[in-house]
XYZ file of C-alpha atoms in Angstrom:
351
model
C -0.159 -0.023 -0.070
C 1.024 3.246 -1.363
C 1.446 6.095 1.357
C -1.126 8.044 -0.121
C -3.883 5.023 -0.457
C -2.799 4.383 3.427
C -3.596 7.937 4.481
C -6.833 7.843 2.928
C -7.666 4.624 4.259
C -7.196 6.046 8.141
C -8.259 9.648 7.504
C -11.334 8.925 5.769
C -14.071 11.470 5.431
C -16.150 12.898 2.439
C -14.703 12.785 -0.760
C -17.213 15.052 -2.511
C -15.853 18.575 -0.317
C -12.678 19.201 1.699
C -11.556 22.635 4.046
C -8.504 24.625 3.583
C -6.371 26.862 6.572
C -6.259 30.076 5.277
C -4.769 33.363 7.419
C -5.189 36.751 7.045
C -3.375 39.359 10.023
C -4.356 37.684 12.973
C -6.910 35.361 12.205
C -7.148 31.647 10.385
C -9.811 29.293 10.251
C -11.135 26.809 7.933
C -13.191 26.643 4.592
C -14.713 24.406 2.318
C -12.496 24.420 -0.860
C -14.367 25.721 -4.352
C -13.444 25.284 -7.986
C -14.322 28.743 -9.688
C -13.513 30.679 -13.006
C -10.759 33.551 -11.626
C -11.595 35.705 -14.279
C -15.758 35.553 -14.139
C -15.300 35.554 -9.846
C -12.997 38.788 -10.247
C -15.539 40.484 -12.548
C -18.485 39.901 -10.252
C -16.201 41.468 -7.444
C -15.620 44.464 -9.299
C -20.043 44.625 -9.616
C -19.651 44.812 -6.055
C -20.492 40.705 -5.730
C -18.509 38.703 -2.925
C -17.545 35.342 -3.038
C -20.622 33.900 -0.662
C -22.992 35.648 -3.120
C -21.258 33.986 -6.246
C -23.189 31.209 -7.867
C -20.639 30.142 -10.755
C -18.836 27.992 -8.185
C -18.493 24.206 -6.478
C -17.146 22.164 -4.044
C -13.549 20.814 -4.896
C -13.772 17.160 -4.397
C -10.852 15.500 -2.171
C -8.312 14.284 -4.859
C -5.305 12.487 -4.226
C -3.079 15.568 -5.941
C -5.125 17.779 -2.677
C -3.461 15.172 0.095
C 0.123 15.349 -1.920
C -0.514 19.004 -1.544
C -0.736 18.495 2.096
C 1.670 16.243 2.532
C 4.119 18.243 0.730
C 3.299 21.541 3.044
C 1.513 23.278 0.329
C -1.747 23.390 2.087
C -3.096 22.149 5.548
C -6.541 20.706 4.756
C -9.463 19.406 7.207
C -11.521 16.551 6.237
C -15.949 16.591 7.215
C -16.088 13.054 8.979
C -19.638 13.073 8.948
C -20.836 11.229 6.180
C -24.163 11.612 4.283
C -25.828 8.965 5.852
C -24.669 10.169 9.449
C -21.811 7.638 9.887
C -18.074 7.936 9.958
C -14.379 5.938 9.607
C -12.922 7.354 12.433
C -13.387 9.494 15.729
C -10.994 11.525 17.535
C -10.681 13.526 20.816
C -9.484 16.847 21.453
C -7.233 17.889 24.146
C -5.428 21.058 25.185
C -5.182 23.199 28.216
C -1.679 22.511 30.229
C -3.115 18.952 31.563
C -3.969 17.942 27.944
C -1.280 15.291 28.144
C -2.293 13.645 31.433
C -5.912 13.465 30.233
C -5.592 11.893 26.926
C -3.374 9.023 28.237
C -6.367 8.270 30.918
C -8.557 8.007 27.613
C -6.537 6.088 25.593
C -6.036 3.995 28.808
C -9.793 3.401 29.134
C -10.479 2.651 25.571
C -7.966 -0.440 25.077
C -9.094 -1.539 28.501
C -12.117 -2.193 26.394
C -10.114 -3.813 23.355
C -10.268 -0.323 21.255
C -7.250 0.612 19.701
C -6.122 4.419 20.460
C -3.439 7.054 18.923
C -2.158 9.822 20.190
C -1.162 12.913 17.903
C 0.014 15.871 18.598
C -2.024 19.208 17.001
C -0.497 21.856 14.904
C 0.530 24.245 17.258
C 1.753 21.780 19.956
C -0.060 22.695 22.519
C -2.903 19.777 22.555
C -3.313 16.694 21.356
C -5.819 14.671 19.129
C -6.295 11.170 20.226
C -7.843 8.815 16.920
C -10.226 5.797 17.073
C -10.216 4.625 13.870
C -12.742 1.791 12.718
C -13.132 -1.550 10.305
C -16.385 0.385 8.421
C -18.213 3.449 8.718
C -20.334 3.465 11.768
C -22.914 5.515 13.320
C -22.230 8.655 14.766
C -25.243 9.153 17.664
C -23.451 5.682 18.617
C -20.163 6.476 18.625
C -20.157 9.683 20.064
C -22.488 8.620 23.242
C -20.135 5.577 23.476
C -17.237 7.580 23.818
C -18.292 10.170 25.779
C -19.182 7.559 28.146
C -15.456 6.211 28.213
C -14.307 9.692 28.871
C -16.263 10.140 31.724
C -15.625 6.860 32.930
C -11.718 7.472 32.762
C -12.568 11.008 34.233
C -10.552 12.725 31.266
C -13.892 14.759 31.368
C -16.631 15.695 32.969
C -19.898 18.479 31.614
C -19.089 20.162 35.261
C -15.145 20.889 35.299
C -14.958 24.157 34.165
C -10.925 23.063 33.874
C -11.230 20.392 31.502
C -8.391 19.749 28.842
C -10.930 17.921 26.720
C -12.379 20.169 23.924
C -14.727 18.324 22.115
C -14.909 15.153 20.148
C -14.924 15.158 16.267
C -17.571 14.325 15.594
C -19.161 17.079 16.861
C -23.033 16.042 15.977
C -24.819 12.882 15.613
C -26.718 14.066 12.315
C -26.594 16.518 9.457
C -28.433 19.202 9.777
C -29.314 19.893 6.016
C -27.089 23.066 6.245
C -24.150 22.491 6.563
C -21.117 19.635 7.032
C -21.092 19.224 10.375
C -17.182 20.193 11.827
C -14.046 19.596 10.264
C -11.191 18.084 11.429
C -7.449 19.269 10.385
C -5.486 16.248 8.601
C -2.343 15.292 10.560
C 1.107 15.071 8.676
C 0.982 18.755 7.309
C 4.526 18.870 6.222
C 6.058 22.259 8.041
C 4.353 21.144 11.261
C 5.634 18.081 11.336
C 9.574 19.348 11.392
C 8.486 21.337 14.106
C 7.432 17.623 16.010
C 3.515 18.258 15.117
C 0.971 17.795 13.607
C 2.273 13.671 13.939
C 1.933 10.939 16.307
C 3.630 10.942 19.314
C 4.773 7.556 21.813
C 2.744 8.231 24.321
C 5.737 7.197 27.069
C 7.462 10.063 26.604
C 5.699 12.336 23.522
C 8.113 12.271 21.232
C 7.414 11.772 17.590
C 7.674 7.952 15.889
C 10.612 8.609 14.052
C 8.804 6.826 10.685
C 5.186 7.892 10.503
C 4.103 5.664 7.507
C 5.455 2.516 9.518
C 3.764 3.638 12.645
C 0.362 4.012 10.915
C 0.799 1.214 8.452
C 0.715 -0.821 12.111
C -2.639 1.176 12.975
C -5.629 -1.163 13.826
C -9.473 -0.525 13.228
C -11.936 -1.815 15.942
C -14.825 -3.633 14.612
C -18.354 -2.685 14.184
C -19.066 -5.160 16.014
C -17.078 -4.731 19.360
C -18.495 -1.187 19.235
C -22.076 -2.701 19.148
C -21.245 -5.002 22.005
C -19.875 -1.675 24.236
C -22.738 0.368 22.870
C -25.312 -1.775 24.204
C -23.797 -2.438 27.564
C -24.086 1.103 28.328
C -28.029 0.354 28.818
C -26.610 -1.297 32.018
C -25.805 2.007 33.358
C -28.877 4.148 32.386
C -31.061 4.862 35.499
C -34.264 2.898 35.726
C -37.737 4.225 34.925
C -38.602 4.413 38.660
C -36.420 7.093 39.500
C -36.969 9.526 36.706
C -39.005 12.533 37.275
C -40.467 15.212 35.482
C -38.451 17.219 37.355
C -35.284 17.974 39.749
C -35.240 15.175 42.612
C -33.142 16.593 45.505
C -32.037 14.601 48.381
C -30.766 17.015 50.937
C -28.449 15.476 54.043
C -25.077 16.670 54.378
C -24.838 16.745 50.556
C -27.199 17.621 48.009
C -27.767 14.708 45.967
C -29.895 15.596 42.760
C -31.014 12.434 40.375
C -28.414 13.491 36.804
C -31.228 12.297 34.340
C -33.238 15.606 35.103
C -30.552 18.304 34.902
C -30.487 20.266 31.724
C -27.636 22.147 29.877
C -28.325 25.270 31.339
C -28.093 23.788 34.917
C -25.422 22.565 33.948
C -23.324 25.500 32.614
C -24.758 27.305 36.108
C -23.058 24.305 38.301
C -19.866 24.628 36.148
C -19.784 28.163 36.433
C -20.671 28.692 40.363
C -19.161 25.187 41.702
C -15.850 25.991 39.859
C -13.066 28.190 42.320
C -9.730 29.114 40.258
C -6.791 27.965 42.072
C -4.330 30.444 43.238
C -1.632 28.414 43.404
C -2.352 27.846 39.915
C -2.138 31.659 38.571
C 0.842 32.740 40.634
C 3.216 29.764 39.528
C 1.815 30.580 35.618
C 2.127 34.138 36.062
C 5.824 33.644 37.531
C 6.664 30.835 34.220
C 7.094 27.637 36.920
C 5.560 24.669 35.281
C 1.957 23.752 36.292
C 2.171 20.213 35.527
C -0.203 18.442 37.794
C -1.904 21.746 39.538
C -5.504 21.701 38.785
C -6.441 25.102 37.405
C -9.823 24.871 39.353
C -11.321 23.253 42.548
C -14.299 21.801 41.874
C -17.266 21.436 44.063
C -19.404 18.918 42.225
C -18.778 15.259 42.298
C -20.920 12.790 40.018
C -22.094 8.574 40.609
C -24.277 7.088 37.969
C -27.053 8.236 38.974
C -26.459 11.554 40.410
C -25.093 14.577 41.009
C -23.835 15.672 44.182
C -23.235 19.323 45.337
C -22.709 20.628 48.717
C -25.556 21.280 50.948
C -24.867 25.023 51.148
C -25.688 25.563 47.896
C -29.020 24.410 48.177
C -30.998 28.168 48.395
C -29.099 29.234 45.404
C -30.109 26.239 43.476
C -33.683 26.389 44.522
C -33.790 29.535 42.847
C -31.965 28.897 39.887
C -33.631 26.158 38.768
C -37.331 27.664 39.621
C -36.409 30.238 37.391
C -36.035 27.814 34.104
C -39.356 26.519 33.864
C -42.467 27.629 33.814
C -43.709 24.944 35.627
C -41.297 22.674 37.812
C -41.380 20.225 40.799
C -38.739 20.454 43.251
C -38.883 17.337 45.549
C -36.675 17.856 48.541
C -36.395 15.445 51.006
C -34.452 15.003 54.719
C -33.121 11.272 55.002
C -33.321 10.524 58.983
C -36.042 12.481 59.465
C -39.985 11.622 58.944
C -39.242 12.151 54.698
C -40.695 15.452 54.683
C -41.411 16.458 50.940
C -41.607 19.751 50.037
C -42.906 20.457 46.389
C -42.054 23.952 44.543
C -44.207 25.194 41.925
C -43.344 28.121 39.753
C -46.027 29.592 37.329
């Protein structure tokens, strides 16, 4: 297998469109690549038109030639991994911040314990990394995302309540195509100019050094089967709370802590708890400003903990929790019980 064929077999997204990185002054990003006639486009601009409303253009397909230009450093390209049938050939987890290495390793270890090969690439900037998982055939995004978010949480590499988590997002970033775009893209590795700096390439998880022969490393990459992913996905059902534990509103148990049923917590409440119960670590700030190493020192202290079914908060937070939750819906029922008493119940309903 030649290098181009190998590269395309691993980093396989949509072939009918791809993206090219652009940079203008202090801004940069990726935009879909188009084919168009420069002469007619120039006339369009002279008439006051823009590229956005220029209609005589078409998406440029991802060819071997475009891959070669990427590997040669002529252009840094990205692919759209979510296919038109809402499946993908791979999934990647993006880590950044100061503790990206330790969190990426936690995720890789958790994947391997479940029989999932995972591979670490240092990002273009060198300040983060992508953990890649490759599939033997296209797999439903709605399943792969749920499965790997669960693995991230299980590994302790990610919590939706953690303001200082190094985990940024998954590529794929959506379960289904909306019909209005291509979904999110991921920049491809092995862009020549970055590789020369030790970035945009796969690295050894023992010492974080780039592998000397990237192509030999890629040849040995293993793909996880759809059958194994299905087995792991169906096992998630065992961790879903029973129906009799689910409620229309929040169920709050108050003793020396606050225990909230996790299935009833929506995104606004998640954001509220993330902001209110993460406190900046002064030691981290001091060391960062003085140029001292911050490895292993948390950026925030988090006062939210989780079990499979509950979110646990400090008891003194009860008043603020009720006030915030009561503002989020026209009708909300908050059930508060006091263990070791007469099990009093105090329903709150706001109209």
